[in-house]
Amino acid sequence: VYNSGLSRAFVKEPEAAEPRCPAPNGCGGLGRPVSRATLEAHAPPEACRALSEGPFYCPAPGCRVAYFDAWGAIVTADRITGTAYPKDPGGPICPCFGVTAAEIEADARAGRKDRVRDLLARAEGPEAHCERCAPDGRSCATEVRRLFSDTRARFP
Ligand SMILES: [Zn+2]
Ligand SMILES: [Zn+2]
């Protein structure tokens, strides 16, 4: 009795904090929780109404689902207004300042750090409006840093 109780406790899966992008339209990847303000800044009102509270963003570049909720309702990427990086690889990586992923990659390949440094400094200041501008509502500094160091690693 002691053993079975113990193993049940250990076997129990932890509660999924980030629901998966719903199939068949979605990719099954992990979503990022977004605020209502972020959702409403990127999707038309009738699309927002279809999603319950606690919407998620799917960051997978090739996935056609942009936002979804825990009940499987979706907003597809083609309905998103404004920028949609990484859904649109040509879109600005930092919607606050209009810098594209291609520019960050070119700087990284050239070993040029001044623009990225300047961008990261501004991303922490009052000019940044990531909650409204970035489709996942997160600071674009995170994505800029990641892209820059990933590119540096590929082109040392
Ligand atoms: Zn997805
Ligand atoms: Zn930003």
PDB file of C-alpha atoms and ligand atoms in Angstrom:
ATOM      1  CA  VAL A   1       0.000   0.000   0.000  1.00  0.00           C
ATOM      2  CA  TYR A   2       2.845   2.333   0.932  1.00  0.00           C
ATOM      3  CA  ASN A   3       4.691   1.526  -2.301  1.00  0.00           C
ATOM      4  CA  SER A   4       1.756   1.969  -4.653  1.00  0.00           C
ATOM      5  CA  GLY A   5       0.891   5.303  -3.090  1.00  0.00           C
ATOM      6  CA  LEU A   6       4.450   6.480  -3.442  1.00  0.00           C
ATOM      7  CA  SER A   7       4.842   5.429  -7.078  1.00  0.00           C
ATOM      8  CA  ARG A   8       1.532   7.070  -8.007  1.00  0.00           C
ATOM      9  CA  ALA A   9       2.800  10.329  -6.551  1.00  0.00           C
ATOM     10  CA  PHE A  10       5.969  10.113  -8.605  1.00  0.00           C
ATOM     11  CA  VAL A  11       4.296   8.969 -11.825  1.00  0.00           C
ATOM     12  CA  LYS A  12       1.806  11.855 -11.831  1.00  0.00           C
ATOM     13  CA  GLU A  13       2.705  14.297 -14.619  1.00  0.00           C
ATOM     14  CA  PRO A  14       3.233  17.908 -13.586  1.00  0.00           C
ATOM     15  CA  GLU A  15       0.480  20.278 -14.690  1.00  0.00           C
ATOM     16  CA  ALA A  16       1.377  21.742 -18.111  1.00  0.00           C
ATOM     17  CA  ALA A  17       2.000  25.445 -17.508  1.00  0.00           C
ATOM     18  CA  GLU A  18       2.183  26.151 -21.230  1.00  0.00           C
ATOM     19  CA  PRO A  19      -0.405  24.320 -23.347  1.00  0.00           C
ATOM     20  CA  ARG A  20       0.613  22.965 -26.737  1.00  0.00           C
ATOM     21  CA  CYS A  21      -0.269  24.600 -30.049  1.00  0.00           C
ATOM     22  CA  PRO A  22      -3.415  22.633 -31.014  1.00  0.00           C
ATOM     23  CA  ALA A  23      -3.335  20.084 -33.878  1.00  0.00           C
ATOM     24  CA  PRO A  24      -4.334  19.628 -36.661  1.00  0.00           C
ATOM     25  CA  ASN A  25      -3.827  23.313 -37.554  1.00  0.00           C
ATOM     26  CA  GLY A  26      -1.090  23.881 -34.998  1.00  0.00           C
ATOM     27  CA  CYS A  27       2.395  22.402 -34.675  1.00  0.00           C
ATOM     28  CA  GLY A  28       2.039  20.869 -31.204  1.00  0.00           C
ATOM     29  CA  GLY A  29       4.864  23.060 -29.861  1.00  0.00           C
ATOM     30  CA  LEU A  30       4.817  24.925 -26.576  1.00  0.00           C
ATOM     31  CA  GLY A  31       2.957  28.208 -26.492  1.00  0.00           C
ATOM     32  CA  ARG A  32       4.026  31.363 -24.687  1.00  0.00           C
ATOM     33  CA  PRO A  33       1.431  32.982 -22.436  1.00  0.00           C
ATOM     34  CA  VAL A  34       0.466  36.463 -23.633  1.00  0.00           C
ATOM     35  CA  SER A  35      -1.641  39.212 -22.123  1.00  0.00           C
ATOM     36  CA  ARG A  36      -4.989  40.289 -23.511  1.00  0.00           C
ATOM     37  CA  ALA A  37      -3.361  43.618 -24.464  1.00  0.00           C
ATOM     38  CA  THR A  38      -0.759  41.825 -26.597  1.00  0.00           C
ATOM     39  CA  LEU A  39      -3.396  39.690 -28.310  1.00  0.00           C
ATOM     40  CA  GLU A  40      -5.633  42.681 -29.020  1.00  0.00           C
ATOM     41  CA  ALA A  41      -2.713  44.670 -30.464  1.00  0.00           C
ATOM     42  CA  HIS A  42      -2.093  41.963 -33.089  1.00  0.00           C
ATOM     43  CA  ALA A  43      -5.421  40.384 -33.956  1.00  0.00           C
ATOM     44  CA  PRO A  44      -8.755  41.838 -35.135  1.00  0.00           C
ATOM     45  CA  PRO A  45     -11.477  42.136 -32.420  1.00  0.00           C
ATOM     46  CA  GLU A  46     -13.631  39.290 -33.772  1.00  0.00           C
ATOM     47  CA  ALA A  47     -10.608  36.962 -33.709  1.00  0.00           C
ATOM     48  CA  CYS A  48      -9.778  38.006 -30.133  1.00  0.00           C
ATOM     49  CA  ARG A  49     -13.336  37.264 -29.011  1.00  0.00           C
ATOM     50  CA  ALA A  50     -12.923  33.622 -30.126  1.00  0.00           C
ATOM     51  CA  LEU A  51     -10.149  33.087 -27.567  1.00  0.00           C
ATOM     52  CA  SER A  52     -10.816  32.636 -23.866  1.00  0.00           C
ATOM     53  CA  GLU A  53      -8.825  34.393 -21.135  1.00  0.00           C
ATOM     54  CA  GLY A  54      -5.161  33.407 -20.886  1.00  0.00           C
ATOM     55  CA  PRO A  55      -4.250  33.272 -24.591  1.00  0.00           C
ATOM     56  CA  PHE A  56      -0.950  31.810 -25.852  1.00  0.00           C
ATOM     57  CA  TYR A  57       1.355  32.685 -28.757  1.00  0.00           C
ATOM     58  CA  CYS A  58       2.998  29.981 -30.888  1.00  0.00           C
ATOM     59  CA  PRO A  59       6.565  31.167 -31.738  1.00  0.00           C
ATOM     60  CA  ALA A  60       7.290  28.403 -34.304  1.00  0.00           C
ATOM     61  CA  PRO A  61       8.283  30.146 -37.590  1.00  0.00           C
ATOM     62  CA  GLY A  62       6.607  27.612 -39.900  1.00  0.00           C
ATOM     63  CA  CYS A  63       3.388  27.146 -37.922  1.00  0.00           C
ATOM     64  CA  ARG A  64       0.235  28.802 -39.269  1.00  0.00           C
ATOM     65  CA  VAL A  65      -1.279  29.243 -35.795  1.00  0.00           C
ATOM     66  CA  ALA A  66      -0.374  32.547 -34.156  1.00  0.00           C
ATOM     67  CA  TYR A  67      -2.546  32.593 -31.016  1.00  0.00           C
ATOM     68  CA  PHE A  68      -4.529  29.864 -29.296  1.00  0.00           C
ATOM     69  CA  ASP A  69      -6.191  29.117 -26.002  1.00  0.00           C
ATOM     70  CA  ALA A  70      -6.290  26.113 -23.678  1.00  0.00           C
ATOM     71  CA  TRP A  71      -9.604  25.023 -25.275  1.00  0.00           C
ATOM     72  CA  GLY A  72      -8.138  24.663 -28.769  1.00  0.00           C
ATOM     73  CA  ALA A  73      -9.488  27.907 -30.288  1.00  0.00           C
ATOM     74  CA  ILE A  74      -6.982  29.494 -32.691  1.00  0.00           C
ATOM     75  CA  VAL A  75      -6.128  32.705 -34.524  1.00  0.00           C
ATOM     76  CA  THR A  76      -4.098  31.942 -37.658  1.00  0.00           C
ATOM     77  CA  ALA A  77      -0.974  33.900 -38.583  1.00  0.00           C
ATOM     78  CA  ASP A  78      -2.588  35.326 -41.751  1.00  0.00           C
ATOM     79  CA  ARG A  79      -5.035  37.273 -39.551  1.00  0.00           C
ATOM     80  CA  ILE A  80      -2.302  38.987 -37.582  1.00  0.00           C
ATOM     81  CA  THR A  81      -1.994  42.711 -38.108  1.00  0.00           C
ATOM     82  CA  GLY A  82       1.375  44.439 -38.274  1.00  0.00           C
ATOM     83  CA  THR A  83       4.618  42.659 -37.717  1.00  0.00           C
ATOM     84  CA  ALA A  84       4.803  38.927 -37.404  1.00  0.00           C
ATOM     85  CA  TYR A  85       8.425  37.888 -36.915  1.00  0.00           C
ATOM     86  CA  PRO A  86       9.266  34.987 -36.669  1.00  0.00           C
ATOM     87  CA  LYS A  87       6.123  33.959 -38.586  1.00  0.00           C
ATOM     88  CA  ASP A  88       7.284  36.411 -41.228  1.00  0.00           C
ATOM     89  CA  PRO A  89      11.099  36.062 -41.363  1.00  0.00           C
ATOM     90  CA  GLY A  90      11.356  39.394 -43.184  1.00  0.00           C
ATOM     91  CA  GLY A  91       9.416  41.226 -40.488  1.00  0.00           C
ATOM     92  CA  PRO A  92      11.238  43.313 -37.890  1.00  0.00           C
ATOM     93  CA  ILE A  93      12.685  41.292 -35.013  1.00  0.00           C
ATOM     94  CA  CYS A  94      12.261  44.381 -32.919  1.00  0.00           C
ATOM     95  CA  PRO A  95       8.960  45.997 -33.818  1.00  0.00           C
ATOM     96  CA  CYS A  96       9.721  48.877 -31.424  1.00  0.00           C
ATOM     97  CA  PHE A  97      12.692  50.043 -33.500  1.00  0.00           C
ATOM     98  CA  GLY A  98      12.109  48.395 -36.884  1.00  0.00           C
ATOM     99  CA  VAL A  99      15.345  46.399 -36.973  1.00  0.00           C
ATOM    100  CA  THR A 100      15.081  43.177 -38.979  1.00  0.00           C
ATOM    101  CA  ALA A 101      16.474  39.736 -38.215  1.00  0.00           C
ATOM    102  CA  ALA A 102      18.567  39.972 -41.418  1.00  0.00           C
ATOM    103  CA  GLU A 103      20.282  43.127 -40.109  1.00  0.00           C
ATOM    104  CA  ILE A 104      21.092  41.500 -36.765  1.00  0.00           C
ATOM    105  CA  GLU A 105      22.458  38.431 -38.569  1.00  0.00           C
ATOM    106  CA  ALA A 106      24.576  40.572 -40.906  1.00  0.00           C
ATOM    107  CA  ASP A 107      26.012  42.471 -37.915  1.00  0.00           C
ATOM    108  CA  ALA A 108      26.777  39.205 -36.113  1.00  0.00           C
ATOM    109  CA  ARG A 109      28.537  37.794 -39.174  1.00  0.00           C
ATOM    110  CA  ALA A 110      30.568  40.978 -39.551  1.00  0.00           C
ATOM    111  CA  GLY A 111      31.412  41.010 -35.847  1.00  0.00           C
ATOM    112  CA  ARG A 112      29.724  44.401 -35.540  1.00  0.00           C
ATOM    113  CA  LYS A 113      28.316  44.929 -32.066  1.00  0.00           C
ATOM    114  CA  ASP A 114      27.506  48.656 -31.977  1.00  0.00           C
ATOM    115  CA  ARG A 115      23.984  48.466 -33.420  1.00  0.00           C
ATOM    116  CA  VAL A 116      22.996  45.501 -31.237  1.00  0.00           C
ATOM    117  CA  ARG A 117      24.452  47.192 -28.160  1.00  0.00           C
ATOM    118  CA  ASP A 118      22.550  50.380 -28.956  1.00  0.00           C
ATOM    119  CA  LEU A 119      19.370  48.412 -29.611  1.00  0.00           C
ATOM    120  CA  LEU A 120      19.620  46.474 -26.343  1.00  0.00           C
ATOM    121  CA  ALA A 121      20.116  49.705 -24.421  1.00  0.00           C
ATOM    122  CA  ARG A 122      17.059  51.276 -26.065  1.00  0.00           C
ATOM    123  CA  ALA A 123      15.015  48.091 -25.555  1.00  0.00           C
ATOM    124  CA  GLU A 124      15.338  48.641 -21.826  1.00  0.00           C
ATOM    125  CA  GLY A 125      14.315  52.289 -22.003  1.00  0.00           C
ATOM    126  CA  PRO A 126      11.035  54.179 -22.434  1.00  0.00           C
ATOM    127  CA  GLU A 127      11.060  53.837 -26.263  1.00  0.00           C
ATOM    128  CA  ALA A 128      10.376  50.100 -26.025  1.00  0.00           C
ATOM    129  CA  HIS A 129       6.728  49.051 -26.293  1.00  0.00           C
ATOM    130  CA  CYS A 130       7.219  45.316 -26.522  1.00  0.00           C
ATOM    131  CA  GLU A 131       3.980  44.326 -24.799  1.00  0.00           C
ATOM    132  CA  ARG A 132       2.086  46.009 -27.630  1.00  0.00           C
ATOM    133  CA  CYS A 133       4.604  45.644 -30.484  1.00  0.00           C
ATOM    134  CA  ALA A 134       6.087  42.160 -30.154  1.00  0.00           C
ATOM    135  CA  PRO A 135       3.656  39.354 -31.070  1.00  0.00           C
ATOM    136  CA  ASP A 136       4.629  37.412 -27.933  1.00  0.00           C
ATOM    137  CA  GLY A 137       4.546  40.551 -25.793  1.00  0.00           C
ATOM    138  CA  ARG A 138       8.083  39.936 -24.546  1.00  0.00           C
ATOM    139  CA  SER A 139      11.052  42.245 -24.673  1.00  0.00           C
ATOM    140  CA  CYS A 140      12.643  42.116 -28.107  1.00  0.00           C
ATOM    141  CA  ALA A 141      16.026  42.288 -26.323  1.00  0.00           C
ATOM    142  CA  THR A 142      15.755  38.554 -25.561  1.00  0.00           C
ATOM    143  CA  GLU A 143      15.266  37.624 -29.210  1.00  0.00           C
ATOM    144  CA  VAL A 144      17.947  40.085 -30.420  1.00  0.00           C
ATOM    145  CA  ARG A 145      20.502  38.642 -27.977  1.00  0.00           C
ATOM    146  CA  ARG A 146      19.610  35.056 -28.931  1.00  0.00           C
ATOM    147  CA  LEU A 147      19.772  35.696 -32.676  1.00  0.00           C
ATOM    148  CA  PHE A 148      23.049  37.582 -32.398  1.00  0.00           C
ATOM    149  CA  SER A 149      24.805  34.904 -30.339  1.00  0.00           C
ATOM    150  CA  ASP A 150      23.354  32.029 -32.407  1.00  0.00           C
ATOM    151  CA  THR A 151      24.630  33.676 -35.594  1.00  0.00           C
ATOM    152  CA  ARG A 152      28.042  34.322 -34.005  1.00  0.00           C
ATOM    153  CA  ALA A 153      28.207  30.629 -33.079  1.00  0.00           C
ATOM    154  CA  ARG A 154      27.436  29.589 -36.657  1.00  0.00           C
ATOM    155  CA  PHE A 155      29.917  32.064 -38.215  1.00  0.00           C
ATOM    156  CA  PRO A 156      32.812  32.293 -35.778  1.00  0.00           C
TER     157      PRO A 156
HETATM  158 ZN    ZN B   1       2.281  26.198 -33.585  1.00  0.00          ZN
HETATM  159 ZN    ZN B   2      10.468  45.758 -28.637  1.00  0.00          ZN
END
